[in-house]
Coordinates of N, CA and C in Angstrom, one line a residue:
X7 N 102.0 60.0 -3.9 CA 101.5 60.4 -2.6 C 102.2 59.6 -1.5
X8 N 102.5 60.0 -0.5 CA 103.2 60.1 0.6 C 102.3 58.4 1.4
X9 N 102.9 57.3 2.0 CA 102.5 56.4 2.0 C 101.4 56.6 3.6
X10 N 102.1 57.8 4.5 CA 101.9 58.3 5.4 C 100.1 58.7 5.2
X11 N 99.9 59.6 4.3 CA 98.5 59.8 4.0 C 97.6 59.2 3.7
X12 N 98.2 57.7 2.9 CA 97.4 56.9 2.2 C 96.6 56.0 3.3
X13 N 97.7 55.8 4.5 CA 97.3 55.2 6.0 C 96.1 55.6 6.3
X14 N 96.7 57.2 6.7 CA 95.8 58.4 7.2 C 94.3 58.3 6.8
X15 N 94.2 58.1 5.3 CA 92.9 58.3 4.5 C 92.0 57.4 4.5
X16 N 92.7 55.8 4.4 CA 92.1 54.3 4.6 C 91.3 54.3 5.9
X17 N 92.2 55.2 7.1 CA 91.6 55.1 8.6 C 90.5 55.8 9.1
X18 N 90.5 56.8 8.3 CA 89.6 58.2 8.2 C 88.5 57.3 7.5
X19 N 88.4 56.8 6.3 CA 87.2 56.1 6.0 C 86.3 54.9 6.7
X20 N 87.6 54.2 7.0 CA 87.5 52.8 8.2 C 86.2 53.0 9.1
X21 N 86.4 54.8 9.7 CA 86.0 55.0 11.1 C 84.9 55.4 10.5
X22 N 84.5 56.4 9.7 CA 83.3 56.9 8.8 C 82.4 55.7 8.6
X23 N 83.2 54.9 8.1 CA 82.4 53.4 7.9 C 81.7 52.6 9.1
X24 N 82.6 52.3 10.3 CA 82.3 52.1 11.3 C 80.9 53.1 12.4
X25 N 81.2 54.1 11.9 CA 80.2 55.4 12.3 C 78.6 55.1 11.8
X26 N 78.8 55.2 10.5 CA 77.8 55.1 9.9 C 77.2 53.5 10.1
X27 N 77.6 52.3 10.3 CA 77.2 51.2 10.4 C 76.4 51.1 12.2
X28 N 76.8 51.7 12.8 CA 77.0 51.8 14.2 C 75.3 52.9 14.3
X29 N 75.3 53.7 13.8 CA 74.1 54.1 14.0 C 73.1 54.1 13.2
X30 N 73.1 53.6 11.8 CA 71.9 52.7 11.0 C 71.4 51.5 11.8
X31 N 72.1 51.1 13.0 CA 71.7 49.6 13.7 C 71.1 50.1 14.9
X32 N 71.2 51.1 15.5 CA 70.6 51.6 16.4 C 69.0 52.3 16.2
X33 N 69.5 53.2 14.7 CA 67.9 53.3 14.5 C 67.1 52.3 13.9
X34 N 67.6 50.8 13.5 CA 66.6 50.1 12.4 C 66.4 49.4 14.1
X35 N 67.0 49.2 15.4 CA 66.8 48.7 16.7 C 65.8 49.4 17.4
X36 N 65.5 50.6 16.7 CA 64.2 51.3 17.8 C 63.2 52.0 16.8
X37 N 63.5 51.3 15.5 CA 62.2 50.8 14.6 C 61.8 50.3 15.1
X38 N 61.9 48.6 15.6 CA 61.6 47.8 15.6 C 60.4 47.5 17.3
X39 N 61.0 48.6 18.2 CA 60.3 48.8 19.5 C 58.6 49.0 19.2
X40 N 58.4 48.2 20.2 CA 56.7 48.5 19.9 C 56.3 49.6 20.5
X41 N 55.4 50.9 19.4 CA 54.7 51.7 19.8 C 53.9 51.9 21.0
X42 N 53.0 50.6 21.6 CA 52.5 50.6 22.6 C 52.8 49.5 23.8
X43 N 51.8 49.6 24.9 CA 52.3 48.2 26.0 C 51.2 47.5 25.2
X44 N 52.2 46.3 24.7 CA 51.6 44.8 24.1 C 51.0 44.4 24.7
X45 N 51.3 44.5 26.3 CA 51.0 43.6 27.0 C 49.8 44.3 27.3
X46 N 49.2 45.1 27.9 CA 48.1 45.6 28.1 C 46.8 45.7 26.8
X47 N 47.4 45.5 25.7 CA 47.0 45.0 24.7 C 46.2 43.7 24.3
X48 N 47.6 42.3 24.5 CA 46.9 41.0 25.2 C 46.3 41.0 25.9
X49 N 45.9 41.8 27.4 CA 45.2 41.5 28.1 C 43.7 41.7 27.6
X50 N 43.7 43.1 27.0 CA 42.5 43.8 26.2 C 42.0 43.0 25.5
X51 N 42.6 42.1 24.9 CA 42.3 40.9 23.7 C 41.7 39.9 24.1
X52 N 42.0 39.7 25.8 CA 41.9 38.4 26.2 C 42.5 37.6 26.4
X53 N 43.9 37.9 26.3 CA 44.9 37.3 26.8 C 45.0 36.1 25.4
X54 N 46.6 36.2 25.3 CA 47.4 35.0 24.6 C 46.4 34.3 24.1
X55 N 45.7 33.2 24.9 CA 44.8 32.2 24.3 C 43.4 32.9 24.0
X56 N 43.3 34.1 23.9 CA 42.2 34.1 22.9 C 42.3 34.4 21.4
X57 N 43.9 34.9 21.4 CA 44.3 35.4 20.1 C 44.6 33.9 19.3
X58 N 43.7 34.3 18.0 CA 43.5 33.2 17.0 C 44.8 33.3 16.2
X59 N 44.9 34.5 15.2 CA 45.3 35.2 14.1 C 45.7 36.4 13.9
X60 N 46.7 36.6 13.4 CA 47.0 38.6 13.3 C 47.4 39.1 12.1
X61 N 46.8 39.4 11.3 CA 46.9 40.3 10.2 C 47.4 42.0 10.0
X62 N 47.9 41.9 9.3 CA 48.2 44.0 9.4 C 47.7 44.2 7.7
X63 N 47.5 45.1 8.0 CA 47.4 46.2 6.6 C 48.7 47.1 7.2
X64 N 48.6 48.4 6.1 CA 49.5 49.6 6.3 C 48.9 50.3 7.0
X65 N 47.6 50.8 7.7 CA 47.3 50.8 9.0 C 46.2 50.7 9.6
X66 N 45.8 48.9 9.3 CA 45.3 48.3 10.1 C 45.7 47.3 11.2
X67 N 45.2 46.6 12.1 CA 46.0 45.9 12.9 C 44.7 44.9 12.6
X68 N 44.8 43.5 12.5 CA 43.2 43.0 12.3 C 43.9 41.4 12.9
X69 N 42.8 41.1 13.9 CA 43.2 40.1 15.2 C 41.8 38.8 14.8
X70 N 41.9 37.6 14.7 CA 41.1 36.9 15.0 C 41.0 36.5 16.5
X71 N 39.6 36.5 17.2 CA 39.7 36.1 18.4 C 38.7 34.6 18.4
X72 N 39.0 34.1 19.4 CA 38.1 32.6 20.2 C 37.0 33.3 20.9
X73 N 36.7 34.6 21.4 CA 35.5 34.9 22.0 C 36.1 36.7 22.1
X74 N 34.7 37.1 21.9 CA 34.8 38.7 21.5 C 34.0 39.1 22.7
X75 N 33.6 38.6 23.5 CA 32.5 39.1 24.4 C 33.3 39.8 25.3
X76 N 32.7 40.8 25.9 CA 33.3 42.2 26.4 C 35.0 42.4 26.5
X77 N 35.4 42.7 25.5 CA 35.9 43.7 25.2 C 36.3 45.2 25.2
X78 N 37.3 45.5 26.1 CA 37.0 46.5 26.8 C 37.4 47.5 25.5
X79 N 36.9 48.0 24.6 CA 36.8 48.8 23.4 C 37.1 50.1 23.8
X80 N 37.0 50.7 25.1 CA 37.6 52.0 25.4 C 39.2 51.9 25.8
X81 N 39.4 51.1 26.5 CA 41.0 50.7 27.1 C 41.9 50.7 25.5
X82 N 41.3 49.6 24.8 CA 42.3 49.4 23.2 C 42.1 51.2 22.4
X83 N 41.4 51.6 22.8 CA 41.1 53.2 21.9 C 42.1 53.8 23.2
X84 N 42.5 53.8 24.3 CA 43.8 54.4 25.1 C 44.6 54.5 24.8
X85 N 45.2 52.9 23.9 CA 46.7 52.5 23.5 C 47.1 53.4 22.1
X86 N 45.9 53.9 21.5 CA 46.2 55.0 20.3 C 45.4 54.2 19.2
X87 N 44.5 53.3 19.5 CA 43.7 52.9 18.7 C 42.4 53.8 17.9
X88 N 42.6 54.6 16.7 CA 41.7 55.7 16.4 C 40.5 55.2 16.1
X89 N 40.4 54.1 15.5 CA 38.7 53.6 15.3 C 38.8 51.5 15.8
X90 N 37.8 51.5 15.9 CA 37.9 50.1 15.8 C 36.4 49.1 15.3
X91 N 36.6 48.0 15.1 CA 35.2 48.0 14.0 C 35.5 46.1 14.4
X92 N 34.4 46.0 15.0 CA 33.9 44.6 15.4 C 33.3 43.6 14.2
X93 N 34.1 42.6 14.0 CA 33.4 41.7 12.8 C 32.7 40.3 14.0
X94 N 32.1 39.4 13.0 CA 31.7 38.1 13.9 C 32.8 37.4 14.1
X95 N 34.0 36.9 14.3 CA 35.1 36.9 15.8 C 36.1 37.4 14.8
X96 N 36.7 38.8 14.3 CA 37.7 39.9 14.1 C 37.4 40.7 14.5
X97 N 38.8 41.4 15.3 CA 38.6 43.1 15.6 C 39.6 43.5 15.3
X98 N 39.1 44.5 14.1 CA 39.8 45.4 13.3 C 40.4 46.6 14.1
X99 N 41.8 46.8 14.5 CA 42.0 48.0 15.1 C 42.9 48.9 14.0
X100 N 42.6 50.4 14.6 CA 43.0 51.0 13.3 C 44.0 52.0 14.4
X101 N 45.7 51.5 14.1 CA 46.6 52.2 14.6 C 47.5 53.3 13.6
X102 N 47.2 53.0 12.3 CA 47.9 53.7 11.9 C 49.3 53.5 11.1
X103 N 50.1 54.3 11.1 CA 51.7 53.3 10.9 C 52.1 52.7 11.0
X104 N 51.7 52.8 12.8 CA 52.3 51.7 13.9 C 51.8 50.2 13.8
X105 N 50.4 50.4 13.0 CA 50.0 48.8 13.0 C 50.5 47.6 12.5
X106 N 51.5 47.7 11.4 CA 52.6 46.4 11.1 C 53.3 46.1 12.2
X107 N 53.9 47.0 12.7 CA 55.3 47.3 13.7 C 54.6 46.3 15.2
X108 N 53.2 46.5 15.4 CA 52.4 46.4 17.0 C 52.0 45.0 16.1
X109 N 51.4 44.7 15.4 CA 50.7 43.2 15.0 C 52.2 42.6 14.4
X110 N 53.6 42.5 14.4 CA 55.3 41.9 14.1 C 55.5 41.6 15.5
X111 N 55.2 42.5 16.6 CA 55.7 42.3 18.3 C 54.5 41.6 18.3
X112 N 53.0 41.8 18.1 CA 52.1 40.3 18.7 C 52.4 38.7 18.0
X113 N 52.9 38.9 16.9 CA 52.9 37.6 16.3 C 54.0 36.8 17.1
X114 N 55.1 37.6 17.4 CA 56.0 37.1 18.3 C 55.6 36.3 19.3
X115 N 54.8 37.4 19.9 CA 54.0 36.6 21.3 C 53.7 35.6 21.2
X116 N 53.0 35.3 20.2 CA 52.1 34.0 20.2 C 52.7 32.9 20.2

């Protein structure tokens, strides 16, 4: 084989390779975006210092708080929270998929 091709074929894979690396980093980058505003979230929580603890299930989101008293339980059911279930100081939110992904960006926060 012609040394000319063998160039050709190395370069052609090079770019394939570079292609492919190039956009697996873009989608594992907007994995990683949080499904909802966090921030409106913390607020809902009570802001930063009332969040104790954050746990996930596969789709639960489960928060220890410092004080549970009002709670704005309709605003957190806005952000796509489908059910939510009040323990004596956890509140269990139930997002779904998205609940690892949303309770990985609050742990950050904290």
């Amino acid at each position: 084989m012609n040394s000319t091709v063998i160039i050709a074929i190395v370069a052609a894979l090079i770019l394939v390779a570079l292609a492919v690396f190039f956009i697996l980093k873009n989608k594992s980058s907007k994995e990683m975006e949080c499904p909802i505003d966090l921030d409106r979230l913390i607020q809902a929580l009570g802001g930063i210092d009332n969040i104790v603890d954050v746990e996930t299930t596969p789709s639960t989101l489960k928060v220890k708080l410092k004080d549970q008293s009002q709670l704005p339980i309709d605003e957190i059911k806005a952000l796509g929270a489908s059910g939510i279930v009040q323990g004596a100081d956890t509140l269990t939110m139930i997002f779904g998929k998205a609940s690892y992904l949303i309770g990985e960006n609050l742990r950050k926060s904290l």
